[in-house]
Amino acid sequence: MRVKGKIVLVTGSGSGIGRAIASLFAAEGASVVASDISENAAQTVEQIRTQGGKAAVVIGDVGDQDACNRMVNTAQESFGGLHAVIHAAAISRKGTVTTMKEEDWRDVVNVNLNSAFYLSKAAVPLLSQGGGAIVFIASQLGLVGAKDSIAYSAAKGAVVNMARSMALDHAPDGIRVNSLCPGPIDTPFLHASFQRQADPERARALALDKIPLARFGTPIEIANAALFLASDEASFITGATLAADGGYTAW
Ligand SMILES: NC(=O)c1ccc[n+]([C@@H]2O[C@H](COP(=O)([O-])OP(=O)(O)OC[C@H]3O[C@@H](n4cnc5c(N)ncnc54)[C@H](O)[C@@H]3O)[C@@H](O)[C@H]2O)c1
C-alpha cells in the first residue's frame, strides 16, 4: 500500500507498460484514472475493479489538449483531486530525415512530446494544490541515438529535458518531475518495432545483443520504477532521469 489514498492519472493504460503501471498503482492503494486512445483501457479498469481496486476510464488522444483536460477533470470529478501523473502513451514510426514523411514526424512529436505539455498544462494547477509527482515514461532512445528512429528519439530526448526544466519551475509548487527511461520491454510496442524491419528476427537478435542483462525487460519492472518515482519514497528526487534498461545505456 505504498500509494494508499493517492489519485493517479496513467496514460497509455490500455496496453503494455501503462497497463502494468495502472494495475500496480491500484494494487498499492491508489485510485487510478486509466486513459488511452484505445478502448482497451476499459479492460484495464475492469481488471482493477475485479481485484477490488478503484479506477475510472477516459478514452482520449493525449495529442489533444481538450482530451488531456478531460483526463485531469475525471480525476477531480471521480476521486476529488490528483496526486500523480504517469505519462506512458506513445507511438513510433521508423525513418531518417530523408525517408520520414513530414506527417509521420508531426504525429510522433505530437503524441510523444506535445502530449507531455498538454497533460502538464492540465495537471499542474490541480497537482500544485497539495503537491504531487509527474513521471514521463521516456526511453533509452531519449538518452542515446538510434538508427532509423529520428522522430521518436528526438521527441523522447526532448521529454527528458522537459522533465528537468519542469522540475525547476514547479519545485516551489511541491511538484516533483522525473523521467523514466525503459530499455527494450516485452510489449506489443517492441514487437511492432521489430515487425517494421526488413528482417524482424534479425532486428530482435540485434536488440538483445545490446542489453548487458541479455534479456528484454517486463512491464512490471518499469511499473515498479514508476511507483518508486511517484511515491513518497522518492520525496527528494526531482529533475532526475532513471534508466531501467538492463544496462543498454551503460556501454
Ligand atoms: N516497449 C519498449 O520496448 C519501450 C522501450 C522504451 C520506451 N518505451 C515507452 O514506454 C511507453 C509505453 O510503451 P509500451 O511498450 O507499453 O507500448 P504499447 O504500444 O504496448 O502501449 C502504448 C499505449 O499507448 C496508447 N496510445 C498510443 N497513442 C495514443 C494517443 N495518441 N493517445 C492516448 N493513448 C495512445 C496505445 O493505444 C497503447 O495502449 C511509451 O512511452 C514508450 O515509448 C517502451
Short mmCIF file of C-alpha atoms and ligand atoms in Angstrom, two decimals:
data_model
loop_
_atom_site.label_atom_id
_atom_site.label_comp_id
_atom_site.label_asym_id
_atom_site.label_seq_id
_atom_site.Cartn_x
_atom_site.Cartn_y
_atom_site.Cartn_z
CA MET A 1 0.00 0.00 0.00
CA ARG A 2 2.77 2.40 -1.00
CA VAL A 3 0.41 4.89 -2.68
CA LYS A 4 -2.63 4.40 -0.47
CA GLY A 5 -5.12 7.25 -0.83
CA LYS A 6 -3.31 8.82 -3.82
CA ILE A 7 -5.13 9.72 -7.02
CA VAL A 8 -3.14 8.90 -10.14
CA LEU A 9 -3.67 9.51 -13.86
CA VAL A 10 -1.97 6.95 -16.13
CA THR A 11 -1.89 7.46 -19.91
CA GLY A 12 -1.37 4.58 -22.32
CA SER A 13 -3.01 2.29 -19.81
CA GLY A 14 -4.71 0.09 -22.41
CA SER A 15 -1.56 -1.93 -23.06
CA GLY A 16 1.95 -2.91 -22.05
CA ILE A 17 3.77 -0.65 -19.60
CA GLY A 18 0.87 1.76 -18.97
CA ARG A 19 -1.47 -1.14 -18.14
CA ALA A 20 1.09 -2.62 -15.72
CA ILE A 21 1.51 0.81 -14.09
CA ALA A 22 -2.25 1.34 -13.69
CA SER A 23 -2.68 -2.15 -12.19
CA LEU A 24 0.29 -1.82 -9.81
CA PHE A 25 -0.76 1.61 -8.54
CA ALA A 26 -4.29 0.33 -7.92
CA ALA A 27 -2.94 -2.73 -6.10
CA GLU A 28 -0.83 -0.39 -3.96
CA GLY A 29 -3.91 1.56 -2.87
CA ALA A 30 -4.23 4.39 -5.41
CA SER A 31 -7.40 5.49 -7.21
CA VAL A 32 -6.47 5.31 -10.87
CA VAL A 33 -7.72 7.23 -13.90
CA ALA A 34 -6.75 4.91 -16.74
CA SER A 35 -6.66 6.70 -20.08
CA ASP A 36 -5.84 5.59 -23.60
CA ILE A 37 -6.87 6.31 -27.17
CA SER A 38 -7.89 2.65 -27.33
CA GLU A 39 -10.96 1.14 -25.68
CA ASN A 40 -8.57 -1.42 -24.15
CA ALA A 41 -8.22 0.96 -21.20
CA ALA A 42 -11.75 -0.09 -20.18
CA GLN A 43 -10.47 -3.69 -19.79
CA THR A 44 -7.65 -2.43 -17.57
CA VAL A 45 -10.23 -0.69 -15.39
CA GLU A 46 -12.41 -3.81 -15.30
CA GLN A 47 -9.43 -5.91 -14.17
CA ILE A 48 -8.58 -3.40 -11.44
CA ARG A 49 -12.17 -3.33 -10.18
CA THR A 50 -12.38 -7.13 -10.21
CA GLN A 51 -9.37 -7.17 -7.90
CA GLY A 52 -11.07 -4.70 -5.55
CA GLY A 53 -9.24 -1.58 -6.74
CA LYS A 54 -10.62 1.84 -7.65
CA ALA A 55 -10.42 3.06 -11.23
CA ALA A 56 -12.14 5.26 -13.82
CA VAL A 57 -11.58 5.22 -17.58
CA VAL A 58 -11.12 8.06 -20.08
CA ILE A 59 -10.78 7.32 -23.78
CA GLY A 60 -8.93 10.14 -25.50
CA ASP A 61 -5.93 11.24 -27.53
CA VAL A 62 -3.01 12.64 -25.49
CA GLY A 63 -2.09 14.70 -28.54
CA ASP A 64 -5.16 16.85 -27.94
CA GLN A 65 -5.37 19.49 -25.20
CA ASP A 66 -9.14 19.06 -24.70
CA ALA A 67 -8.75 15.30 -24.18
CA CYS A 68 -5.94 15.89 -21.67
CA ASN A 69 -8.20 18.35 -19.82
CA ARG A 70 -10.88 15.62 -19.71
CA MET A 71 -8.42 13.12 -18.22
CA VAL A 72 -7.45 15.52 -15.45
CA ASN A 73 -11.07 16.60 -14.84
CA THR A 74 -12.05 12.95 -14.43
CA ALA A 75 -9.52 12.61 -11.59
CA GLN A 76 -11.13 15.59 -9.87
CA GLU A 77 -14.73 14.54 -10.56
CA SER A 78 -14.38 10.82 -9.81
CA PHE A 79 -11.92 10.90 -6.92
CA GLY A 80 -11.65 14.52 -5.73
CA GLY A 81 -8.13 15.57 -6.81
CA LEU A 82 -4.85 14.48 -8.34
CA HIS A 83 -1.50 13.49 -6.81
CA ALA A 84 0.43 11.98 -9.71
CA VAL A 85 0.52 11.72 -13.48
CA ILE A 86 2.34 8.87 -15.21
CA HIS A 87 2.53 9.54 -18.93
CA ALA A 88 3.16 6.28 -20.79
CA ALA A 89 1.25 6.73 -24.08
CA ALA A 90 3.43 6.91 -27.17
CA ILE A 91 3.77 5.87 -30.79
CA SER A 92 6.74 5.15 -33.02
CA ARG A 93 7.39 5.39 -36.74
CA LYS A 94 10.63 4.43 -38.40
CA GLY A 95 12.55 6.79 -40.63
CA THR A 96 15.56 9.04 -41.15
CA VAL A 97 15.32 12.74 -42.02
CA THR A 98 15.40 11.73 -45.67
CA THR A 99 12.91 8.84 -45.58
CA MET A 100 10.38 10.04 -42.99
CA LYS A 101 7.26 11.82 -44.23
CA GLU A 102 6.58 15.15 -42.54
CA GLU A 103 3.16 13.84 -41.47
CA ASP A 104 4.79 10.96 -39.55
CA TRP A 105 7.25 13.35 -37.90
CA ARG A 106 4.37 15.54 -36.77
CA ASP A 107 2.36 12.58 -35.44
CA VAL A 108 5.27 11.24 -33.38
CA VAL A 109 6.19 14.65 -31.99
CA ASN A 110 2.55 15.37 -31.19
CA VAL A 111 1.78 12.10 -29.39
CA ASN A 112 5.16 11.71 -27.66
CA LEU A 113 6.17 15.31 -26.86
CA ASN A 114 3.33 17.82 -27.28
CA SER A 115 1.23 15.47 -25.13
CA ALA A 116 3.63 15.99 -22.20
CA PHE A 117 2.96 19.72 -22.50
CA TYR A 118 -0.83 19.31 -22.83
CA LEU A 119 -1.06 16.90 -19.89
CA SER A 120 1.18 19.01 -17.68
CA LYS A 121 -0.73 22.18 -18.56
CA ALA A 122 -3.95 20.47 -17.46
CA ALA A 123 -2.49 18.75 -14.38
CA VAL A 124 -0.13 21.29 -12.77
CA PRO A 125 -2.86 23.56 -11.33
CA LEU A 126 -4.50 20.58 -9.60
CA LEU A 127 -1.21 18.94 -8.52
CA SER A 128 0.02 22.18 -7.01
CA GLN A 129 -2.94 22.26 -4.59
CA GLY A 130 -1.35 19.56 -2.43
CA GLY A 131 1.95 18.77 -4.15
CA GLY A 132 2.49 15.78 -6.36
CA ALA A 133 4.59 13.98 -8.92
CA ILE A 134 4.84 13.67 -12.68
CA VAL A 135 6.67 10.77 -14.29
CA PHE A 136 7.29 10.88 -18.02
CA ILE A 137 7.93 7.45 -19.49
CA ALA A 138 10.64 8.38 -21.98
CA SER A 139 13.00 5.77 -23.46
CA GLN A 140 16.62 4.68 -23.63
CA LEU A 141 16.35 6.41 -27.01
CA GLY A 142 15.89 9.69 -25.15
CA LEU A 143 19.44 9.21 -23.86
CA VAL A 144 21.26 7.77 -26.86
CA GLY A 145 20.63 7.86 -30.60
CA ALA A 146 19.25 5.08 -32.75
CA LYS A 147 19.33 4.45 -36.46
CA ASP A 148 16.12 4.98 -38.44
CA SER A 149 14.27 6.46 -35.47
CA ILE A 150 14.70 10.18 -35.90
CA ALA A 151 11.34 11.48 -34.65
CA TYR A 152 10.96 9.06 -31.74
CA SER A 153 14.50 9.74 -30.47
CA ALA A 154 14.06 13.50 -30.85
CA ALA A 155 10.74 13.52 -29.00
CA LYS A 156 11.94 11.26 -26.17
CA GLY A 157 15.14 13.30 -25.72
CA ALA A 158 13.03 16.44 -25.50
CA VAL A 159 10.75 14.87 -22.88
CA VAL A 160 13.78 14.02 -20.72
CA ASN A 161 14.95 17.63 -20.76
CA MET A 162 11.42 18.95 -20.35
CA ALA A 163 11.22 16.99 -17.06
CA ARG A 164 14.37 18.73 -15.82
CA SER A 165 13.05 22.18 -16.70
CA MET A 166 9.63 21.48 -15.20
CA ALA A 167 11.34 20.23 -12.02
CA LEU A 168 12.90 23.68 -11.66
CA ASP A 169 9.71 25.59 -12.47
CA HIS A 170 7.43 23.59 -10.17
CA ALA A 171 9.62 22.73 -7.19
CA PRO A 172 8.07 25.73 -5.39
CA ASP A 173 4.61 24.20 -6.04
CA GLY A 174 5.69 20.94 -4.37
CA ILE A 175 5.60 19.06 -7.68
CA ARG A 176 8.40 16.62 -8.48
CA VAL A 177 9.01 15.85 -12.16
CA ASN A 178 11.17 12.95 -13.30
CA SER A 179 11.65 10.86 -16.40
CA LEU A 180 11.92 7.11 -16.54
CA CYS A 181 13.73 5.57 -19.49
CA PRO A 182 12.87 1.94 -20.22
CA GLY A 183 15.07 -0.10 -22.48
CA PRO A 184 13.51 -2.76 -24.74
CA ILE A 185 10.48 -4.11 -22.84
CA ASP A 186 8.40 -7.11 -23.86
CA THR A 187 5.23 -5.33 -25.07
CA PRO A 188 3.26 -5.03 -28.35
CA PHE A 189 5.20 -1.79 -28.97
CA LEU A 190 8.54 -3.64 -29.06
CA HIS A 191 7.18 -6.44 -31.28
CA ALA A 192 5.72 -3.88 -33.69
CA SER A 193 9.10 -2.15 -33.90
CA PHE A 194 10.71 -5.46 -34.98
CA GLN A 195 7.93 -6.11 -37.50
CA ARG A 196 8.67 -2.77 -39.17
CA GLN A 197 12.18 -4.01 -40.05
CA ALA A 198 13.01 -5.95 -43.22
CA ASP A 199 14.19 -8.93 -41.11
CA PRO A 200 12.26 -8.92 -37.79
CA GLU A 201 14.14 -11.92 -36.32
CA ARG A 202 17.50 -10.30 -37.00
CA ALA A 203 16.25 -6.99 -35.53
CA ARG A 204 15.19 -8.85 -32.38
CA ALA A 205 18.59 -10.57 -32.07
CA LEU A 206 20.45 -7.28 -32.61
CA ALA A 207 18.32 -5.57 -29.93
CA LEU A 208 19.00 -8.37 -27.44
CA ASP A 209 22.70 -8.14 -28.15
CA LYS A 210 22.75 -4.52 -26.95
CA ILE A 211 21.39 -5.39 -23.49
CA PRO A 212 24.05 -6.33 -20.90
CA LEU A 213 21.45 -8.24 -18.84
CA ALA A 214 20.83 -10.27 -22.03
CA ARG A 215 17.02 -10.20 -21.97
CA PHE A 216 14.12 -7.87 -22.63
CA GLY A 217 12.54 -6.20 -19.60
CA THR A 218 8.98 -6.80 -18.44
CA PRO A 219 6.23 -4.19 -17.98
CA ILE A 220 6.13 -4.81 -14.22
CA GLU A 221 9.84 -3.92 -13.95
CA ILE A 222 9.03 -0.49 -15.37
CA ALA A 223 5.88 -0.18 -13.25
CA ASN A 224 7.96 -0.81 -10.10
CA ALA A 225 10.33 2.02 -11.04
CA ALA A 226 7.40 4.35 -11.83
CA LEU A 227 5.80 3.51 -8.49
CA PHE A 228 9.01 4.41 -6.69
CA LEU A 229 9.39 7.74 -8.52
CA ALA A 230 5.77 8.74 -7.91
CA SER A 231 5.67 7.64 -4.27
CA ASP A 232 6.83 9.46 -1.16
CA GLU A 233 9.87 7.15 -1.12
CA ALA A 234 11.28 9.44 -3.84
CA SER A 235 10.43 12.63 -1.94
CA PHE A 236 13.89 14.20 -2.55
CA ILE A 237 14.10 13.15 -6.20
CA THR A 238 13.18 15.67 -8.88
CA GLY A 239 14.60 16.51 -12.31
CA ALA A 240 16.15 13.04 -12.40
CA THR A 241 16.36 10.56 -15.25
CA LEU A 242 16.13 6.93 -14.24
CA ALA A 243 17.18 4.35 -16.82
CA ALA A 244 15.55 0.93 -16.38
CA ASP A 245 17.14 -0.57 -19.43
CA GLY A 246 19.10 -3.69 -18.46
CA GLY A 247 22.28 -1.67 -18.91
CA TYR A 248 21.59 -0.59 -22.52
CA THR A 249 22.90 2.96 -21.87
CA ALA A 250 25.82 1.82 -19.69
CA TRP A 251 28.04 0.98 -22.66
N1 LIG B 1 8.30 -1.39 -25.05
C1 LIG B 1 9.51 -0.87 -25.17
O1 LIG B 1 10.46 -1.55 -25.60
C2 LIG B 1 9.76 0.56 -24.77
C3 LIG B 1 11.08 1.00 -24.70
C4 LIG B 1 11.33 2.31 -24.32
C5 LIG B 1 10.29 3.14 -24.03
N2 LIG B 1 9.01 2.69 -24.12
C6 LIG B 1 7.96 3.65 -23.80
O2 LIG B 1 7.09 3.09 -22.86
C7 LIG B 1 5.78 3.63 -23.04
C8 LIG B 1 4.76 2.52 -23.13
O3 LIG B 1 5.09 1.70 -24.22
P1 LIG B 1 4.56 0.20 -24.37
O4 LIG B 1 5.70 -0.60 -24.77
O5 LIG B 1 3.73 -0.16 -23.21
O6 LIG B 1 3.64 0.40 -25.66
P2 LIG B 1 2.18 -0.19 -26.04
O7 LIG B 1 2.07 0.06 -27.50
O8 LIG B 1 2.04 -1.55 -25.52
O9 LIG B 1 1.23 0.81 -25.26
C9 LIG B 1 1.14 2.15 -25.63
C10 LIG B 1 -0.28 2.60 -25.38
O10 LIG B 1 -0.36 4.00 -25.75
C11 LIG B 1 -1.61 4.17 -26.39
N3 LIG B 1 -1.58 5.35 -27.26
C12 LIG B 1 -0.95 5.47 -28.46
N4 LIG B 1 -1.21 6.68 -28.99
C13 LIG B 1 -2.01 7.33 -28.11
C14 LIG B 1 -2.61 8.61 -28.09
N5 LIG B 1 -2.46 9.47 -29.13
N6 LIG B 1 -3.37 8.96 -27.03
C15 LIG B 1 -3.55 8.11 -26.00
N7 LIG B 1 -3.01 6.86 -25.96
C16 LIG B 1 -2.24 6.49 -27.01
C17 LIG B 1 -1.82 2.90 -27.19
O11 LIG B 1 -3.19 2.73 -27.53
C18 LIG B 1 -1.31 1.85 -26.22
O12 LIG B 1 -2.35 1.34 -25.42
C19 LIG B 1 5.86 4.50 -24.28
O13 LIG B 1 6.05 5.85 -23.88
C20 LIG B 1 7.09 4.00 -24.99
O14 LIG B 1 7.70 5.00 -25.78
C21 LIG B 1 8.72 1.43 -24.49
#
